[in-house]
XYZ file of C-alpha atoms in Angstrom:
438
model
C 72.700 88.771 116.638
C 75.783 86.707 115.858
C 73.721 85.049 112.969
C 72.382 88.423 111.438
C 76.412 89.666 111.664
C 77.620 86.511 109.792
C 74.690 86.798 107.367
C 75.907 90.038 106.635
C 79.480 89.915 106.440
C 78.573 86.806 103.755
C 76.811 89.270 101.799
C 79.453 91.874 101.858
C 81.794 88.934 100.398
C 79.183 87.507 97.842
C 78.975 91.857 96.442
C 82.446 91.173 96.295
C 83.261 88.071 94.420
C 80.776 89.749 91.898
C 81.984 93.317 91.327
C 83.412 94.226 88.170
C 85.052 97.013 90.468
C 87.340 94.281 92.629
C 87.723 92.081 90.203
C 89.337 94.533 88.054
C 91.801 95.714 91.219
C 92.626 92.610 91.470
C 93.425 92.153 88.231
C 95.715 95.134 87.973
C 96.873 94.193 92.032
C 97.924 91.113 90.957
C 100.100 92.021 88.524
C 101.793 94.709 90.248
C 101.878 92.741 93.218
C 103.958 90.006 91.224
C 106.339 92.392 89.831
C 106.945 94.227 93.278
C 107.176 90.910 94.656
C 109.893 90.160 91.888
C 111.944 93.505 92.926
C 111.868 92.679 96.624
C 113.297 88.817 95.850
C 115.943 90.380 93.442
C 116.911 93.707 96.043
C 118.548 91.611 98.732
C 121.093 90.289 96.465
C 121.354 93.443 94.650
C 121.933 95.881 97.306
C 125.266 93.248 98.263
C 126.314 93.616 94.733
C 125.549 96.991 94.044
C 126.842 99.658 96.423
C 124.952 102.476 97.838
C 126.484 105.025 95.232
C 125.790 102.927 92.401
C 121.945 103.302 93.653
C 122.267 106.681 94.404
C 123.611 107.443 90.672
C 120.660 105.522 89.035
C 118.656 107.269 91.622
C 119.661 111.086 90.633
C 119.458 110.090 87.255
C 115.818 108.905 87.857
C 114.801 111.938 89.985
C 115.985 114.337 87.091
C 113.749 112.051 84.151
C 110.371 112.359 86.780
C 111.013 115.824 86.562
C 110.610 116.591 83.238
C 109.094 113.436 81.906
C 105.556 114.979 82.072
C 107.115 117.420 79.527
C 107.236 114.487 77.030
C 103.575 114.573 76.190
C 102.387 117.926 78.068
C 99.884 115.858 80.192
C 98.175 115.187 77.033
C 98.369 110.946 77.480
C 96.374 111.108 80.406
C 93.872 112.663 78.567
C 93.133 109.183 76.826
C 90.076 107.848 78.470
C 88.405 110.884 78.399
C 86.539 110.818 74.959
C 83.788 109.705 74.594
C 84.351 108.127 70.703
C 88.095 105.946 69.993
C 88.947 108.560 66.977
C 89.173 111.421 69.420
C 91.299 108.996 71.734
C 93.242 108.009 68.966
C 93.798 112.060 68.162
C 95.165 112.591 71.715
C 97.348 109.829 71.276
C 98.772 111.385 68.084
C 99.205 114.468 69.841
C 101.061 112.685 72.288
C 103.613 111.229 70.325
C 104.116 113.907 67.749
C 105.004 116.212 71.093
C 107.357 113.304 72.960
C 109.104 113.300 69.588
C 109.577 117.221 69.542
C 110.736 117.375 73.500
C 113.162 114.316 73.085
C 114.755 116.184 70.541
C 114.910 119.614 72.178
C 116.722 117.740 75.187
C 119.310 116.556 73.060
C 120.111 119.853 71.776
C 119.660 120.893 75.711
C 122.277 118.195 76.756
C 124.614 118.999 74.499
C 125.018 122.829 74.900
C 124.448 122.421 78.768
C 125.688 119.563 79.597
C 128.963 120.622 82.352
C 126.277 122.934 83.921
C 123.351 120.461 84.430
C 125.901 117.742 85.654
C 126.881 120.101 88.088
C 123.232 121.017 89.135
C 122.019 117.980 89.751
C 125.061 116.569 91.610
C 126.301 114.266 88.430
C 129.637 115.839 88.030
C 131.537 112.569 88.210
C 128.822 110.801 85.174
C 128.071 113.893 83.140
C 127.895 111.313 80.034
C 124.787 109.784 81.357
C 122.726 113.091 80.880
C 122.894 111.596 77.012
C 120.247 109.365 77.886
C 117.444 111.502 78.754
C 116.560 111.656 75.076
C 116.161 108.205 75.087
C 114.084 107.680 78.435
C 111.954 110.533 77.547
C 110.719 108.801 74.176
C 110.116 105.324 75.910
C 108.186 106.280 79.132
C 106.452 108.441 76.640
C 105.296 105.236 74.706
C 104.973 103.429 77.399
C 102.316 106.247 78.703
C 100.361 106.296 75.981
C 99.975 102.117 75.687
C 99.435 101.917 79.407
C 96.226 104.543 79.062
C 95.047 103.237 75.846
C 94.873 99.676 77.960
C 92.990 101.363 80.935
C 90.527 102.771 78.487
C 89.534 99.574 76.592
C 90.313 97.713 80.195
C 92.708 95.604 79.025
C 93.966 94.939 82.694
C 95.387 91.256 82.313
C 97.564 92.280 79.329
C 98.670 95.236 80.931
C 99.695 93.081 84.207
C 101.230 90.640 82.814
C 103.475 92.988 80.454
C 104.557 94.986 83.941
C 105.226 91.371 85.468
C 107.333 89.890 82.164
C 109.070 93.287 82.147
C 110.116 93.382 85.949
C 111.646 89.785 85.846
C 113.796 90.621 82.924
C 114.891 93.600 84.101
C 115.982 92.384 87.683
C 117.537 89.721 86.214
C 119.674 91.180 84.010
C 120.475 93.873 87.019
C 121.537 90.249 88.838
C 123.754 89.671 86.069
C 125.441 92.113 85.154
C 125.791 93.019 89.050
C 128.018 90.294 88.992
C 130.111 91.165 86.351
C 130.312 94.994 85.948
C 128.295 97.029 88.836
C 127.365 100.370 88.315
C 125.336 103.248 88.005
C 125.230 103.472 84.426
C 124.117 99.345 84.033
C 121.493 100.209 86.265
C 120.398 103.261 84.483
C 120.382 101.232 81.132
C 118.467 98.359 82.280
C 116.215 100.501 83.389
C 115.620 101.795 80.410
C 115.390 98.641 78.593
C 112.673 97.384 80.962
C 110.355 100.127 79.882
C 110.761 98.979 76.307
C 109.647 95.222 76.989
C 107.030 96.277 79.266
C 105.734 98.422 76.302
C 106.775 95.909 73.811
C 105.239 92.920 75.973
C 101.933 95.107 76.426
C 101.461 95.936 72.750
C 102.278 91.804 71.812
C 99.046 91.264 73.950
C 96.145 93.260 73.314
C 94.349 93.779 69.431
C 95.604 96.150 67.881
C 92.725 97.870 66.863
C 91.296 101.660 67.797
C 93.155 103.196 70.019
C 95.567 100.295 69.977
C 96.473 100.181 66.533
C 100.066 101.535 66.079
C 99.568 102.949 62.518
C 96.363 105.384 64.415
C 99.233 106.509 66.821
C 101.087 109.034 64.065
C 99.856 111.228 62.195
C 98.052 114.944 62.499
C 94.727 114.035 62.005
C 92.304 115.823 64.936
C 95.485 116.966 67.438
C 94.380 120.662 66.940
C 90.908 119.873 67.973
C 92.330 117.116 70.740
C 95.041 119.589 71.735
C 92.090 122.607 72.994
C 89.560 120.302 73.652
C 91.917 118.762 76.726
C 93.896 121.695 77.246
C 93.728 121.290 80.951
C 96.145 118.401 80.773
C 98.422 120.836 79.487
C 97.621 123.811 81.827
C 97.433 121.968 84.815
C 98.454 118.377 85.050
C 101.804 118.739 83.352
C 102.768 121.996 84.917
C 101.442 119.745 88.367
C 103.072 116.164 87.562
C 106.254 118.210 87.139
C 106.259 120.356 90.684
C 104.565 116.917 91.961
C 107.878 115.042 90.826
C 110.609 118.007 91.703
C 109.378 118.034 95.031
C 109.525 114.555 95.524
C 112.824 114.148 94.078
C 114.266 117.284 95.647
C 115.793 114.884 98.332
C 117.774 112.722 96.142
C 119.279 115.451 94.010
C 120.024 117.430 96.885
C 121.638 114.716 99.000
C 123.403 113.347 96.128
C 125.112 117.166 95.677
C 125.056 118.083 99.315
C 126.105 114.893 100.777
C 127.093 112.431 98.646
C 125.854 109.869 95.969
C 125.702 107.166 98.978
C 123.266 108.959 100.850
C 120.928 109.256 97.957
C 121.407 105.718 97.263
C 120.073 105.105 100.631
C 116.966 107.628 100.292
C 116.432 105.306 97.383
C 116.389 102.339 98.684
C 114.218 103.633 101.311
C 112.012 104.701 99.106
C 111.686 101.808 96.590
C 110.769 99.427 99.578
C 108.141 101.890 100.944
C 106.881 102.488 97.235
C 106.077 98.445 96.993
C 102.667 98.393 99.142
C 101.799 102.548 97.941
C 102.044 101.110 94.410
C 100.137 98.006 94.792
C 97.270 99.715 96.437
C 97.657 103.187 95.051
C 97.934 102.144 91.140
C 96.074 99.326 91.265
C 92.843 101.456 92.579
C 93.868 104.370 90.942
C 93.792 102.970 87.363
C 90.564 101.299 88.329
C 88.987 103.876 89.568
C 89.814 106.919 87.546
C 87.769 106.077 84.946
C 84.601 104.819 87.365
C 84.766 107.677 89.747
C 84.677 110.154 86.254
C 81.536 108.545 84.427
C 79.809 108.732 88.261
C 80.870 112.647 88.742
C 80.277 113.331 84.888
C 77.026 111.640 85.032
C 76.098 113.630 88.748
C 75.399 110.089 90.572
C 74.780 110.828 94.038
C 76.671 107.286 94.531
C 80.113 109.373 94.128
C 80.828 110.692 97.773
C 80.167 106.963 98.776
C 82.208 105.367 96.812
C 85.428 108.119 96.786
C 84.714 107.281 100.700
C 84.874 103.566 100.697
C 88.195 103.502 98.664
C 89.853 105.902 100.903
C 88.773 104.034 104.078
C 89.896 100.625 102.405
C 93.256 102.256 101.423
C 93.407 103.601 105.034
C 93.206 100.183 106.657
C 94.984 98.302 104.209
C 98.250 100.581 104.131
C 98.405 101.065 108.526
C 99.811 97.346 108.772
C 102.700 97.490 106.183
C 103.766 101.227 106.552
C 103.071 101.208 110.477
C 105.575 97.807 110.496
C 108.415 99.668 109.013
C 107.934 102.665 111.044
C 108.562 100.817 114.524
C 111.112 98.487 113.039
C 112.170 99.937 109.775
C 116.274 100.363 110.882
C 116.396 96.490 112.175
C 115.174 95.176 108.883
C 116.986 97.169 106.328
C 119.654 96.216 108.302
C 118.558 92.607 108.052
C 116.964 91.863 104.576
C 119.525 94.486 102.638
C 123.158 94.236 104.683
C 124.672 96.334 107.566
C 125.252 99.350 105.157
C 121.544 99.995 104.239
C 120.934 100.858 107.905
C 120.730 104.434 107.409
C 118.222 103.672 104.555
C 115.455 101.624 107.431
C 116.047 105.094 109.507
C 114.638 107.147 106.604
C 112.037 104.259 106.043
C 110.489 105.173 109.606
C 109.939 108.574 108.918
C 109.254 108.279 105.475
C 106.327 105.334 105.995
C 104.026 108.513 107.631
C 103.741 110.218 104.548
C 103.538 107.245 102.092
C 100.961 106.312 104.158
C 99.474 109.338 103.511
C 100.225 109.379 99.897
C 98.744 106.042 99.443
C 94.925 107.057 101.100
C 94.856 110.068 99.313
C 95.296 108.405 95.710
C 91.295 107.909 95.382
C 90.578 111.635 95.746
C 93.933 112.573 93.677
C 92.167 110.520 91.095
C 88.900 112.122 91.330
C 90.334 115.687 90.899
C 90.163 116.074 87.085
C 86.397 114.882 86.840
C 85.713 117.516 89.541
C 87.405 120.340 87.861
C 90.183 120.722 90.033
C 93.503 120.716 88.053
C 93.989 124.049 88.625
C 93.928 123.121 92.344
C 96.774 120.411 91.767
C 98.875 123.054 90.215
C 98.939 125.574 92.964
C 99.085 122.807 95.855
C 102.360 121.956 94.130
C 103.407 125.064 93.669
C 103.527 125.583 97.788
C 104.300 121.873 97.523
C 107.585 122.363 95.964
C 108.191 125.448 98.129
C 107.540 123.899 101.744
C 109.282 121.120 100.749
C 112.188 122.577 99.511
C 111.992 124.887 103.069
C 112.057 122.004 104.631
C 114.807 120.485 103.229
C 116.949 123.518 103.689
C 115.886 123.751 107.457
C 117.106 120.333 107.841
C 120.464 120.445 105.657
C 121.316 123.972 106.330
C 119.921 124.794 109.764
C 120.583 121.632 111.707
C 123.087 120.321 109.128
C 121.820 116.644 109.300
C 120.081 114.469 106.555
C 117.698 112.994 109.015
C 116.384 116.074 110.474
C 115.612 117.046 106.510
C 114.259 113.966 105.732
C 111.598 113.964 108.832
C 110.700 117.643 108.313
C 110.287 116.797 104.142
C 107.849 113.604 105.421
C 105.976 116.453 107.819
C 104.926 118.029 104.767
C 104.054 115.600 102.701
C 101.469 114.548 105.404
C 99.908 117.953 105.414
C 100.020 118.332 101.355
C 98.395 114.684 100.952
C 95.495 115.011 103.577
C 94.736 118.640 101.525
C 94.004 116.556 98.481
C 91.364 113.974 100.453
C 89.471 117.218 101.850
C 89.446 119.441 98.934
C 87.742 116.193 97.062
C 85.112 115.435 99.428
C 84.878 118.861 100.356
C 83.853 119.650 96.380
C 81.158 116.201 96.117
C 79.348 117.223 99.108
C 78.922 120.400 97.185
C 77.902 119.301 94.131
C 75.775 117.260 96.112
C 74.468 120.036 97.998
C 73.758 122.277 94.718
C 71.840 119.005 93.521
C 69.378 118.646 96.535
């Protein structure tokens, strides 16, 4: 029995060491591993020369750009390893950047005739200058967007890693820097900025630039009329979704950076960014692995899909328990430990925040498979009620019982609930499909 256990378990690692489907993860793992592992060597030292406000600027200032980001290209750069044929890839891609153009430039002119109200909205009353650069952030994570999905679609995965891993060490190293010279909000906010350049920069120095990842295809008019109704459900439902998806996350920041103070969103940051390390390593890596497998098997009607949407989530499931359950038992004693006595109040978020990450993190393979299964329009109204039992929550907890931590644990609550909808809608629509097939 022993022998015929061991037999198998060698098989299972033989499958393996020869699937196209690992190898790839690890590929893309790797690489995000690396630079997550650079941002957790850099953070100690950081968060002693950086001060919880300074964070908590940067972070407002990065909860606002996730907000409206999706804006940049209407959902349209997702949309790029759809087709079927590189010149109607290359037309979504023109799309794309013709539209990131128009947007950046509307937010200027936004900016400038709103720009004492907005500051005072989102809690930025004391850096109302810095609302200058959402132009500017807007056009390079719009970039950046469409080189990343051009990369996944030719599965460029190396070049891709390696540009996120270059791009994360000269970041946090010139965060180190000019920590130690100048702190603030605003150098953090700038070299922030600058790292999504080189990553795009580093990316495009790597791959051929031919197809879909020849610059001179990316402008232009060519096809975007045809490209712009032919994946018009980026723009009907994943924008209007990535956006309520990002509010609703960020609602916490901006709120505790204009109900409380900047320091207390510094520490939800912090929180965050250490919880995000192991949900990004797993959930990204898969995800961009998997989106486009899981939509040739549901396009193409393989019975194989339930199977393997199940196998991911289980993996994920296992995988994340040991990190996220770590830091929900001990999550005040290290922050306190690896990031200075003052970030103690971020590992007391951590605990209650490492529930629904957790969460988050398993249901990325069926968040992935929701487009191929026709269920944008699903997405949209789960974050419509997203955004409003969140934003309940948050005003139970700040308002009602007047304490961050009872808003934070309620906000968590939710996002439990809202992430587990998403894994049963998905299976709940392939054993369906599956159903209709039989």
């Amino acid at each position: 029995m022993a022998s015929e256990v061991l037999l198998s378990i060698q098989n299972v690692i033989s499958r393996l060491k020869t699937s196209h489907f690992v190898r790839d993860v690890a590929m893309v793992g790797g690489g995000i591993a690396a630079g997550q592992a650079i941002a957790m060597i850099f953070m100690p030292f950081l968060t002693r020369l950086y001060s919880p406000e300074d964070f908590g600027i940067a972070a407002t200032f990065a909860a606002i750009i996730s907000i409206i980001t999706p804006i940049a290209t209407m959902g349209y750069a997702n949309a790029i390893v759809m087709p079927d044929s590189d010149e109607d890839a290359a037309a979504i891609i023109r799309l794309s950047v013709l539209l990131s153009l128009f947007v950046a430039a509307i937010s200027f002119i936004v900016v400038y005739f709103g720009n004492v109200y907005l500051a005072r909205w989102t809690g930025m009353e004391s850096t109302p200058y810095m609302l200058y650069l959402i132009p500017l952030t807007l056009l390079a994570g719009a970039f950046l967007s469409v080189a990343d999905q051009s990369a996944i679609r030719v599965g460029l995965f190396k070049a891709k890693a390696r540009a996120y891993v270059e791009s994360k060490l000269v970041t946090d190293t010139s965060k180190l820097i000019g920590g130690m010279w100048a702190p603030s909000g605003m150098l953090l906010i700038l070299l922030t900025i600058a790292g999504q350049l080189t990553n795009f920069m580093m990316q495009m120095l790597r791959v051929p630039r031919i197809g879909v990842l020849n610059v001179r295809n990316w402008f232009g008019t060519v096809g975007i009329r045809n490209a712009a109704i032919s994946q018009r459900d980026f723009a009907i439902y994943r924008m209007p979704q990535s956006m309520l998806n990002a509010a609703s996350v960020g609602l916490p920041t901006i709120l505790l950076a204009s109900l409380f103070s900047a320091s207390s969103a510094g520490q939800y940051s912090l929180a965050v960014l250490v919880l995000g390390a192991p949900a990004m390593l797993l959930g990204q890596a898969v995800g961009e692995v998997f989106y486009p497998k899981i939509t040739r098997a549901i396009t193409a009607k393989s019975p194989e899909a339930y199977q393997f949407l199940l196998k991911v989530t289980v993996i994920l499931l296992v995988v994340g328990i040991v990190p996220f359950g770590t830091v929900f038992v001990f999550g005040d004693y290290l922050f306190s430990l690896v990031f200075g006595a003052e970030w103690a109040l971020a590992g007391s978020y951590s605990q209650w925040l490492s529930i629904w990450l957790l969460t988050s993190l398993v249901s990325g393979a069926s968040t992935a498979a929701l487009p191929a299964l026709r269920l944008q329009r699903f997405l949209l109204i789960r974050e419509v009620f997203a955004v409003i039992f969140r934003a309940a929550a948050l005003y139970i907890g700040f308002y009602v019982f007047e304490s961050d931590m009872v808003a934070i644990a309620l906000f968590s609550f939710v996002g439990v609930l809202l992430s587990l909808s998403i894994v049963y809608v998905a299976f709940r629509r392939l054993v369906h499909i599956h159903e209709v097939q039989q």
